[in-house]
CSV table of C-alpha atoms in Angstrom, one decimal:
chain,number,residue,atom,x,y,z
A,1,UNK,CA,95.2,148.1,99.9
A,2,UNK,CA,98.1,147.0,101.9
A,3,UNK,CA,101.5,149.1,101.7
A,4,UNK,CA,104.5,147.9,99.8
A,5,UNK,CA,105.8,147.4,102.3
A,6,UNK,CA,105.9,146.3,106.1
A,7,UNK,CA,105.4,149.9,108.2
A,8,UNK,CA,105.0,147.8,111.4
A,9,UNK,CA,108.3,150.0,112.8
A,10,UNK,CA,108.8,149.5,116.1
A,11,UNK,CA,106.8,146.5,115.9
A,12,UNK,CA,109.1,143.5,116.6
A,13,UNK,CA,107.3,141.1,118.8
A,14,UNK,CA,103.6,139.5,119.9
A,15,UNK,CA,102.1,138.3,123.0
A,16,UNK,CA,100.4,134.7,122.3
A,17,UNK,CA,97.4,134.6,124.2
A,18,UNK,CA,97.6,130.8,124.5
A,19,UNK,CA,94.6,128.3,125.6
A,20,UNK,CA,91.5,130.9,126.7
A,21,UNK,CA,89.9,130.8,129.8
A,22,UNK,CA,92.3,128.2,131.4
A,23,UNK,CA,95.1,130.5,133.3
A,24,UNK,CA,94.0,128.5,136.8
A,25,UNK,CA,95.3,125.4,135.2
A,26,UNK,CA,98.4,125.9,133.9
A,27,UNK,CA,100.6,123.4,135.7
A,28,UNK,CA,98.3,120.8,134.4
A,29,UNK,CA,98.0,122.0,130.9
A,30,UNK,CA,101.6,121.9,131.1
A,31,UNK,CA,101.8,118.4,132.3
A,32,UNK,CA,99.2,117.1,129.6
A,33,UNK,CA,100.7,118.9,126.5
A,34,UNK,CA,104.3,117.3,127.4
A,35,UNK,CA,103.1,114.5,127.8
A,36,UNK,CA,100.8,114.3,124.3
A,37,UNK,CA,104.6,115.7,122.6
A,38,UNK,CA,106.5,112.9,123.9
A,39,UNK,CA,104.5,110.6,123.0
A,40,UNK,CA,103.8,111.8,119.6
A,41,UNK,CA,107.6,111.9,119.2
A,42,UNK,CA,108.4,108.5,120.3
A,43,UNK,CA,105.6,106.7,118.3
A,44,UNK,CA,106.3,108.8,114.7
A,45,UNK,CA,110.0,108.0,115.4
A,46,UNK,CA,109.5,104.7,115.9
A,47,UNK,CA,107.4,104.7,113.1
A,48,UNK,CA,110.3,106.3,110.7
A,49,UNK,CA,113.3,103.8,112.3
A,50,UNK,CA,111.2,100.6,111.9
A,51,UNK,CA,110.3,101.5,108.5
A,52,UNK,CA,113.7,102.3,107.4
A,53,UNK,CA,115.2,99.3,109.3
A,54,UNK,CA,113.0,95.9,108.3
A,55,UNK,CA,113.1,95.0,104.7
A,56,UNK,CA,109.5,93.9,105.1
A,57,UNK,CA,107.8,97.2,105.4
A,58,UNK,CA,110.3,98.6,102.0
A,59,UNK,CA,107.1,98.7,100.1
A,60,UNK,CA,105.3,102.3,99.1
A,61,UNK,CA,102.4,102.3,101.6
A,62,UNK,CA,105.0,102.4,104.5
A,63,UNK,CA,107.6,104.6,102.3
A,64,UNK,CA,104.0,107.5,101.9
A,65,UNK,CA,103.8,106.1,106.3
A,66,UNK,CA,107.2,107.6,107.1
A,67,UNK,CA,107.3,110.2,105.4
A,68,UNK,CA,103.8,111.2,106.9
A,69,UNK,CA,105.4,110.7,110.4
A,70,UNK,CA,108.0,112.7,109.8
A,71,UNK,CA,105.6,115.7,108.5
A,72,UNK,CA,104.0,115.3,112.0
A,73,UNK,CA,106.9,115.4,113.8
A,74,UNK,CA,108.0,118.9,112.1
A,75,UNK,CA,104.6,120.2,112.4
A,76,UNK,CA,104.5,119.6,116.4
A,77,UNK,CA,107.6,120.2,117.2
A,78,UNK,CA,106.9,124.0,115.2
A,79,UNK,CA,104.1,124.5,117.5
A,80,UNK,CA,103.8,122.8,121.1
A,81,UNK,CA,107.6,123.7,122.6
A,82,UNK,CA,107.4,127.2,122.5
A,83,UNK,CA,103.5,126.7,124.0
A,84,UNK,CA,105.2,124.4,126.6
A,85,UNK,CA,107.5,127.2,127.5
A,86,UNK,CA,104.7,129.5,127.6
A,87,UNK,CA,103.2,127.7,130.0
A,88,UNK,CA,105.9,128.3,132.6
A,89,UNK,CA,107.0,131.7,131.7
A,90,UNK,CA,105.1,134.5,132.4
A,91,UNK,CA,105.8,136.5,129.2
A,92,UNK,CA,104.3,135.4,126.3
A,93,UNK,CA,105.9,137.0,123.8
A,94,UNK,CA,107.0,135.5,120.5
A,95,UNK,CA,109.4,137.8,118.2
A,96,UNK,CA,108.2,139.1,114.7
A,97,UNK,CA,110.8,136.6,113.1
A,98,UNK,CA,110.1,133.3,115.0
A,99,UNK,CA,106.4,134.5,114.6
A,100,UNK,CA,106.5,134.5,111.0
A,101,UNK,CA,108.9,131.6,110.5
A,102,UNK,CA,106.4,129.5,113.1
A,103,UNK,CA,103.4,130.9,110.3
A,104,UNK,CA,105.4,129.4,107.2
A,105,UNK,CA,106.6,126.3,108.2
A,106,UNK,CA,102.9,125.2,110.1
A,107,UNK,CA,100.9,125.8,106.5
A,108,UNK,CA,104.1,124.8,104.5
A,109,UNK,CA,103.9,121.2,106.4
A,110,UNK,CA,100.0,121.2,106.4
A,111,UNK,CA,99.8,121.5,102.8
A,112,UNK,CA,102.5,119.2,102.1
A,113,UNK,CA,100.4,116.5,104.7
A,114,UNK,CA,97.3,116.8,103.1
A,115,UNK,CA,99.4,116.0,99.2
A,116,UNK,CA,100.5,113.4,100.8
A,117,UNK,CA,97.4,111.8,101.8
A,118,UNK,CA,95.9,112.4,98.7
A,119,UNK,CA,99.3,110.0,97.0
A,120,UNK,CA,98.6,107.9,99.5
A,121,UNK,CA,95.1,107.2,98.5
A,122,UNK,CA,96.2,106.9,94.8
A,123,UNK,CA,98.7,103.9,96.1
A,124,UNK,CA,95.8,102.4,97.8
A,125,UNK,CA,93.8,102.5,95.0
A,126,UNK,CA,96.5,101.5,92.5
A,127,UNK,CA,97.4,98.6,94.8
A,128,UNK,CA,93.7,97.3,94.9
A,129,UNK,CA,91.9,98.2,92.2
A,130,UNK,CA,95.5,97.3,89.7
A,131,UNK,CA,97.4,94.9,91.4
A,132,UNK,CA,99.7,93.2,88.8
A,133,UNK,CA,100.6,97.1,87.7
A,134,UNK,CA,101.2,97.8,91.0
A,135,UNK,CA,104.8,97.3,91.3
A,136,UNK,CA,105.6,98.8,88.0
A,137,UNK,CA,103.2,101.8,88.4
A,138,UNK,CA,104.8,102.5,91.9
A,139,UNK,CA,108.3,101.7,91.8
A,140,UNK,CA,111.2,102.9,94.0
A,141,UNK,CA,111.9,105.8,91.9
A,142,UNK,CA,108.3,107.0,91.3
A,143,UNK,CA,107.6,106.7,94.9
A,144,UNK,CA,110.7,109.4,95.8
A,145,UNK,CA,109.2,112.1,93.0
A,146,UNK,CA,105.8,111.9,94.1
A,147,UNK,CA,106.7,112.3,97.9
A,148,UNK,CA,109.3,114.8,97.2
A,149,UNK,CA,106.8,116.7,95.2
A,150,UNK,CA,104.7,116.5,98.2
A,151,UNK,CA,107.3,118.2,100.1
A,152,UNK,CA,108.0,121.0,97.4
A,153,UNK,CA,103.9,121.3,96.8
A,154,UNK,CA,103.9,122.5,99.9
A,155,UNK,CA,107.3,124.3,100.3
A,156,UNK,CA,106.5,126.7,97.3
A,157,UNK,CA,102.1,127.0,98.1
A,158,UNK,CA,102.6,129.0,101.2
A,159,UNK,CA,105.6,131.2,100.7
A,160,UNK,CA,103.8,133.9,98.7
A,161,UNK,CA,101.2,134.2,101.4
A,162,UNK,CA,103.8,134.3,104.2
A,163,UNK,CA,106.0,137.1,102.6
A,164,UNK,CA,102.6,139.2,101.9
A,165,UNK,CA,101.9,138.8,106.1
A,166,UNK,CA,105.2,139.5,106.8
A,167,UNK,CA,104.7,143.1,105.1
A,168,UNK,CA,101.4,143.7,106.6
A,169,UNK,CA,101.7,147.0,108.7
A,170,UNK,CA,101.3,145.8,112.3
A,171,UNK,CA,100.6,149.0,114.5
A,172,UNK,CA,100.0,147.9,117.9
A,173,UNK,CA,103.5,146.7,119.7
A,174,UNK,CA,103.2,143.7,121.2
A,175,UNK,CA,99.9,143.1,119.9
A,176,UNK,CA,98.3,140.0,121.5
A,177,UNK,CA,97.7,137.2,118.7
A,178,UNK,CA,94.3,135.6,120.0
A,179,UNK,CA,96.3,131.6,119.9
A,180,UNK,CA,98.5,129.9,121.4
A,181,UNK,CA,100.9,130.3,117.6
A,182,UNK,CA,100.8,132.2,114.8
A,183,UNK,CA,97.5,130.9,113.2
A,184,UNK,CA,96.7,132.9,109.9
A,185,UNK,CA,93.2,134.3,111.2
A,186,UNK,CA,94.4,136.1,114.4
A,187,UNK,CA,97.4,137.8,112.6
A,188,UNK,CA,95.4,139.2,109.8
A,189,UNK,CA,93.4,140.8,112.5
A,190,UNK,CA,96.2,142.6,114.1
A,191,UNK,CA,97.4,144.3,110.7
A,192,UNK,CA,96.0,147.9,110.5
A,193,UNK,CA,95.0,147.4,107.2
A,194,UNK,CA,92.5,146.1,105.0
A,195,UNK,CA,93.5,142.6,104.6
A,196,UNK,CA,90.5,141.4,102.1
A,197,UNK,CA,92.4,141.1,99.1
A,198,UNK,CA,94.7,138.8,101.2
A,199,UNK,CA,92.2,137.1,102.9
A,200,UNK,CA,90.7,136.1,99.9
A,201,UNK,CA,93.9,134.8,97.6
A,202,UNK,CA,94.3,132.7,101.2
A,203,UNK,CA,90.7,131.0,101.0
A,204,UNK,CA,91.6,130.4,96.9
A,205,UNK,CA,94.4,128.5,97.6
A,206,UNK,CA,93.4,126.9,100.6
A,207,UNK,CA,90.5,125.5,98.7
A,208,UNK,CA,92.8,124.7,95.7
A,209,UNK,CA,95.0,122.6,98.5
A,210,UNK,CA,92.6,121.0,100.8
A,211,UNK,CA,89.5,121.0,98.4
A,212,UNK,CA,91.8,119.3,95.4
A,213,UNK,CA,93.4,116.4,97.5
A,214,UNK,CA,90.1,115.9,99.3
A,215,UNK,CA,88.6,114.8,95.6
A,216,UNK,CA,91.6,112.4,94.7
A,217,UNK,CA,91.2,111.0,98.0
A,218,UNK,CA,87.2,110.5,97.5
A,219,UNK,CA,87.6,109.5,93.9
A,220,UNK,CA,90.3,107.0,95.0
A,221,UNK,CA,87.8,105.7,98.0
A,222,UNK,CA,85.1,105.2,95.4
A,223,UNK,CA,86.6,103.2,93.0
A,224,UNK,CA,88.3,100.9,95.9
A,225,UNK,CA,85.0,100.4,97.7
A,226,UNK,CA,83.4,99.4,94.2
A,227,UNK,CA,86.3,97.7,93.5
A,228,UNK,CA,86.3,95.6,97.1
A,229,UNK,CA,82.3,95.3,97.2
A,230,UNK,CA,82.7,93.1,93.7
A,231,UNK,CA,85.0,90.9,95.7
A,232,UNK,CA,83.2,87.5,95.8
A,233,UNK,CA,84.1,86.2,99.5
A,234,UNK,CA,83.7,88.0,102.5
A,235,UNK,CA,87.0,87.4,103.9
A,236,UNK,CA,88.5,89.2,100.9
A,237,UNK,CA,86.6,92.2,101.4
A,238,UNK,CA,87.7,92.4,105.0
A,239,UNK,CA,90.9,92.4,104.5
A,240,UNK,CA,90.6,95.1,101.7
A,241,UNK,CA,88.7,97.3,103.5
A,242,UNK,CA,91.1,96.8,107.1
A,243,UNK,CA,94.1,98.2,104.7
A,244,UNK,CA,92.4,101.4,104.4
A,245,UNK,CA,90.6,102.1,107.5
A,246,UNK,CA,93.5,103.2,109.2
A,247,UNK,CA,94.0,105.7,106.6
A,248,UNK,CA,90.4,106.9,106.1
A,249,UNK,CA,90.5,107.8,109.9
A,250,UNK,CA,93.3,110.3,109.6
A,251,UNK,CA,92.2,111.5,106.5
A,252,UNK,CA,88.3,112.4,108.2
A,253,UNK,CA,90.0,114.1,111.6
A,254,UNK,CA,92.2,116.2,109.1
A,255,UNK,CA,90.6,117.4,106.6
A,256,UNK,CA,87.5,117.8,108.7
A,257,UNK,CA,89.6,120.5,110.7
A,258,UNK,CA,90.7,121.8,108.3
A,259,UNK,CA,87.9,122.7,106.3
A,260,UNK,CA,86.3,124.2,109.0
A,261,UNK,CA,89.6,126.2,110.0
A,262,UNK,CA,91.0,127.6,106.3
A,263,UNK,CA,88.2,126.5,103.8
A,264,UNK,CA,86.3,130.1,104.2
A,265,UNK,CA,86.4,133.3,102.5
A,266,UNK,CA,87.2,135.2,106.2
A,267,UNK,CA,89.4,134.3,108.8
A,268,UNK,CA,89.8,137.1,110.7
A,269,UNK,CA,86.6,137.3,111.9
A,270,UNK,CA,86.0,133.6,113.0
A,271,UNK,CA,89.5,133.2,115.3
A,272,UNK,CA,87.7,132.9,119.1
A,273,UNK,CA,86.5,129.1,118.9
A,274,UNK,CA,89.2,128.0,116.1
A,275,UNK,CA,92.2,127.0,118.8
A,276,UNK,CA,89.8,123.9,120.1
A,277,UNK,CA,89.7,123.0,116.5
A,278,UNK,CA,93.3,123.6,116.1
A,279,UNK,CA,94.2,121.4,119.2
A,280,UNK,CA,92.9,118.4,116.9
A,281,UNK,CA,95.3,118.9,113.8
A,282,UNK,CA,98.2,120.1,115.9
A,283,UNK,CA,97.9,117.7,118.9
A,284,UNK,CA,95.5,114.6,117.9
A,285,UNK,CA,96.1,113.7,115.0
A,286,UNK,CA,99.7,113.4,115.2
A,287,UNK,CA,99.3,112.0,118.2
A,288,UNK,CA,96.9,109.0,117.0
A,289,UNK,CA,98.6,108.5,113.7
A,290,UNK,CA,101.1,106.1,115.0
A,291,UNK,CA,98.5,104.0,117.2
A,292,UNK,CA,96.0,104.2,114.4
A,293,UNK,CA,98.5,103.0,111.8
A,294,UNK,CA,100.6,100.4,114.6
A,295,UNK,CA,98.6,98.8,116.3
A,296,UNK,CA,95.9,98.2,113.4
A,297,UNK,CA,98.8,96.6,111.5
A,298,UNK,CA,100.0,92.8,112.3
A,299,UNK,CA,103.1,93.8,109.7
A,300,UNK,CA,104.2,97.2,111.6
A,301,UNK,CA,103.6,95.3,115.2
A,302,UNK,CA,105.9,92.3,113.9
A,303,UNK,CA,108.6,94.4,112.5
A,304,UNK,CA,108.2,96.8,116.2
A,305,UNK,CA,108.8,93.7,118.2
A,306,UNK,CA,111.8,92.5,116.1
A,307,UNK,CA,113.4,95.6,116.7
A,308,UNK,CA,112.9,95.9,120.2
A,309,UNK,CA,114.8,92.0,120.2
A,310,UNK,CA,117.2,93.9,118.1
A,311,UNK,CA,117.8,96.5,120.4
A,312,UNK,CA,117.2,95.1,124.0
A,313,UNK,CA,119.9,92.2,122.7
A,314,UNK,CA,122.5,95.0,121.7
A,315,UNK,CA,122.2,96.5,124.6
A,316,UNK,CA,122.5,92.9,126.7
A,317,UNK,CA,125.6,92.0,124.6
A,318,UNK,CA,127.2,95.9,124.9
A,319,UNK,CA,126.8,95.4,129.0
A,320,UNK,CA,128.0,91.6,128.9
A,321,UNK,CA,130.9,92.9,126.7
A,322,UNK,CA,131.7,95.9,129.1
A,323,UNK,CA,131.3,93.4,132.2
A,324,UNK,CA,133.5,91.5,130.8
A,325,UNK,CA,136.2,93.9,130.0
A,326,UNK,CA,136.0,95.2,133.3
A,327,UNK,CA,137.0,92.0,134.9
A,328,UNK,CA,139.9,91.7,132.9
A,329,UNK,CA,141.1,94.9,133.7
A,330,UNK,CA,140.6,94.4,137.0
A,331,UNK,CA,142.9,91.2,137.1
């Protein structure tokens, strides 16, 4: 059994061992991984701003879409700078605080992601399968609780585990953590204690999570695929089916990682191959979400392109303006 409380002592920072087997190729690593966060960023951004600017996409699949891009935004942004920076610094270390904190808010937005897919799902089934209850089943307001339950869902399903590996005993200063964050598996294999009990209250409520929202979504799949097969003409099944391919994609990279990463009784045994798995929930995934979701959509790419008007002609008129004002001063 694990003390009350955390006897690490002088414990009060890691070393992240980052990507194995790849030190030659840091530069490069470094180079890549920037390059897969900037673009993450701009896309989910632009996903959030066009949603919350055209009046078009003010319906709840794109309301469950930005609120999914902001969950991927978070859940980079908690993971790839400080990998970035360990790329180019040659300590690795991460302090016991930031480690933790990094440890919370990755599961806390994981959980809260794969809620959310399984509400959006449910609004995908509601809109097909019920269509003239649709926009009394899914209103404005109904659409805010359900997302902010998400959020909370996720918020309060972690933060028992956390504060339990926060007072794990930790005897080894700067203990190296076998991935490039603070993943579950490799922490629990640094505490010198038996961590059992733990790991298995984390394999019950990551199967209560992931295993839960993985049904709703299936059961919501089934009935729309019934639902869309029964559809007399073929072009009406098309464009049923093309609203939720997009989503389905997603929904089989994530919880597919997932499962293999969390849905198992130990973790701490099983860390050397999980960072290649990792690498798909933390750096795919978020990554394809906005060109999976985009450039599928003739809706999204209308409203991107009227923004970009918007903007390129605001800037024109701002420069025309300040050219102008120039001249006058000038006189």
């Amino acid at each position: 059994m694990a003390p009350a409380g955390n006897q690490s002592g002088a414990v009060t920072e890691f070393i992240l061992a980052g990507v194995p087997n790849l030190n030659s190729t840091k530069a490069e690593l470094f180079s890549i991984f920037l390059l897969v966060y900037l673009v993450t960023l701009t896309g989910n951004m632009l996903i959030v701003g066009v949603v919350g600017a055209d009046t078009r996409l003010q319906t709840p699949m794109y309301f469950f879409l930005g609120n999914l891009s902001c969950l991927e935004i978070l859940l980079t942004s908690i993971i790839i700078p400080k990998m970035l920076s360990n790329f180019l610094s040659r300590q690795h270390t991460i302090s016991f605080a930031a480690c933790i904190t990094q440890f919370y808010f990755y599961f806390f937005l994981g959980a809260s992601e794969f809620l959310l897919l399984a509400i959006m799902s449910v609004d995908r089934y509601l809109a097909i399968c019920h269509p003239l209850h649709y926009p009394l089943l899914m209103n404005g307001t109904v659409c805010f609780q359900v997302a902010l339950a998400c959020w909370l869902g996720g918020l309060l399903s972690v933060l028992g585990p956390t504060v339990a590996v926060s007072l794990l005993p930790f005897c080894e200063q700067d203990a190296v953590v076998q991935h490039f964050f603070c993943d579950s598996g490799p922490l629990l294999r640094l505490a010198c204690t038996n961590t059992e009990k733990l790991e298995e209250t984390d394999f019950i409520l990551a199967s209560l999570v992931i295993v839960s929202s993985l049904m709703i979504t299936a059961m919501s799949y089934g009935h729309i695929v019934m639902a869309v097969l029964r559809i007399p003409s073929a072009s009406g099944r098309q464009k049923a089916f093309s609203t939720c391919t997009s989503h389905l994609m997603v929904v089989t990279l994530f919880y597919g990682s997932a499962i293999f990463l969390y849905v198992r009784p130990s973790q701490s045994d099983s860390v050397d191959t999980n960072w290649a798995v990792t690498v798909v929930t933390t750096f795919v995934i978020p990554l394809l979400n906005p060109f999976i979701y985009a450039l599928r959509n003739e809706q999204v790419k209308e409203a991107l392109k009227d923004l970009l008007r918007k903007v390129v002609a605001g800037f024109w008129g701002d420069f025309l303006l300040a050219k102008s004002f120039n001249k006058k001063t000038m006189r």
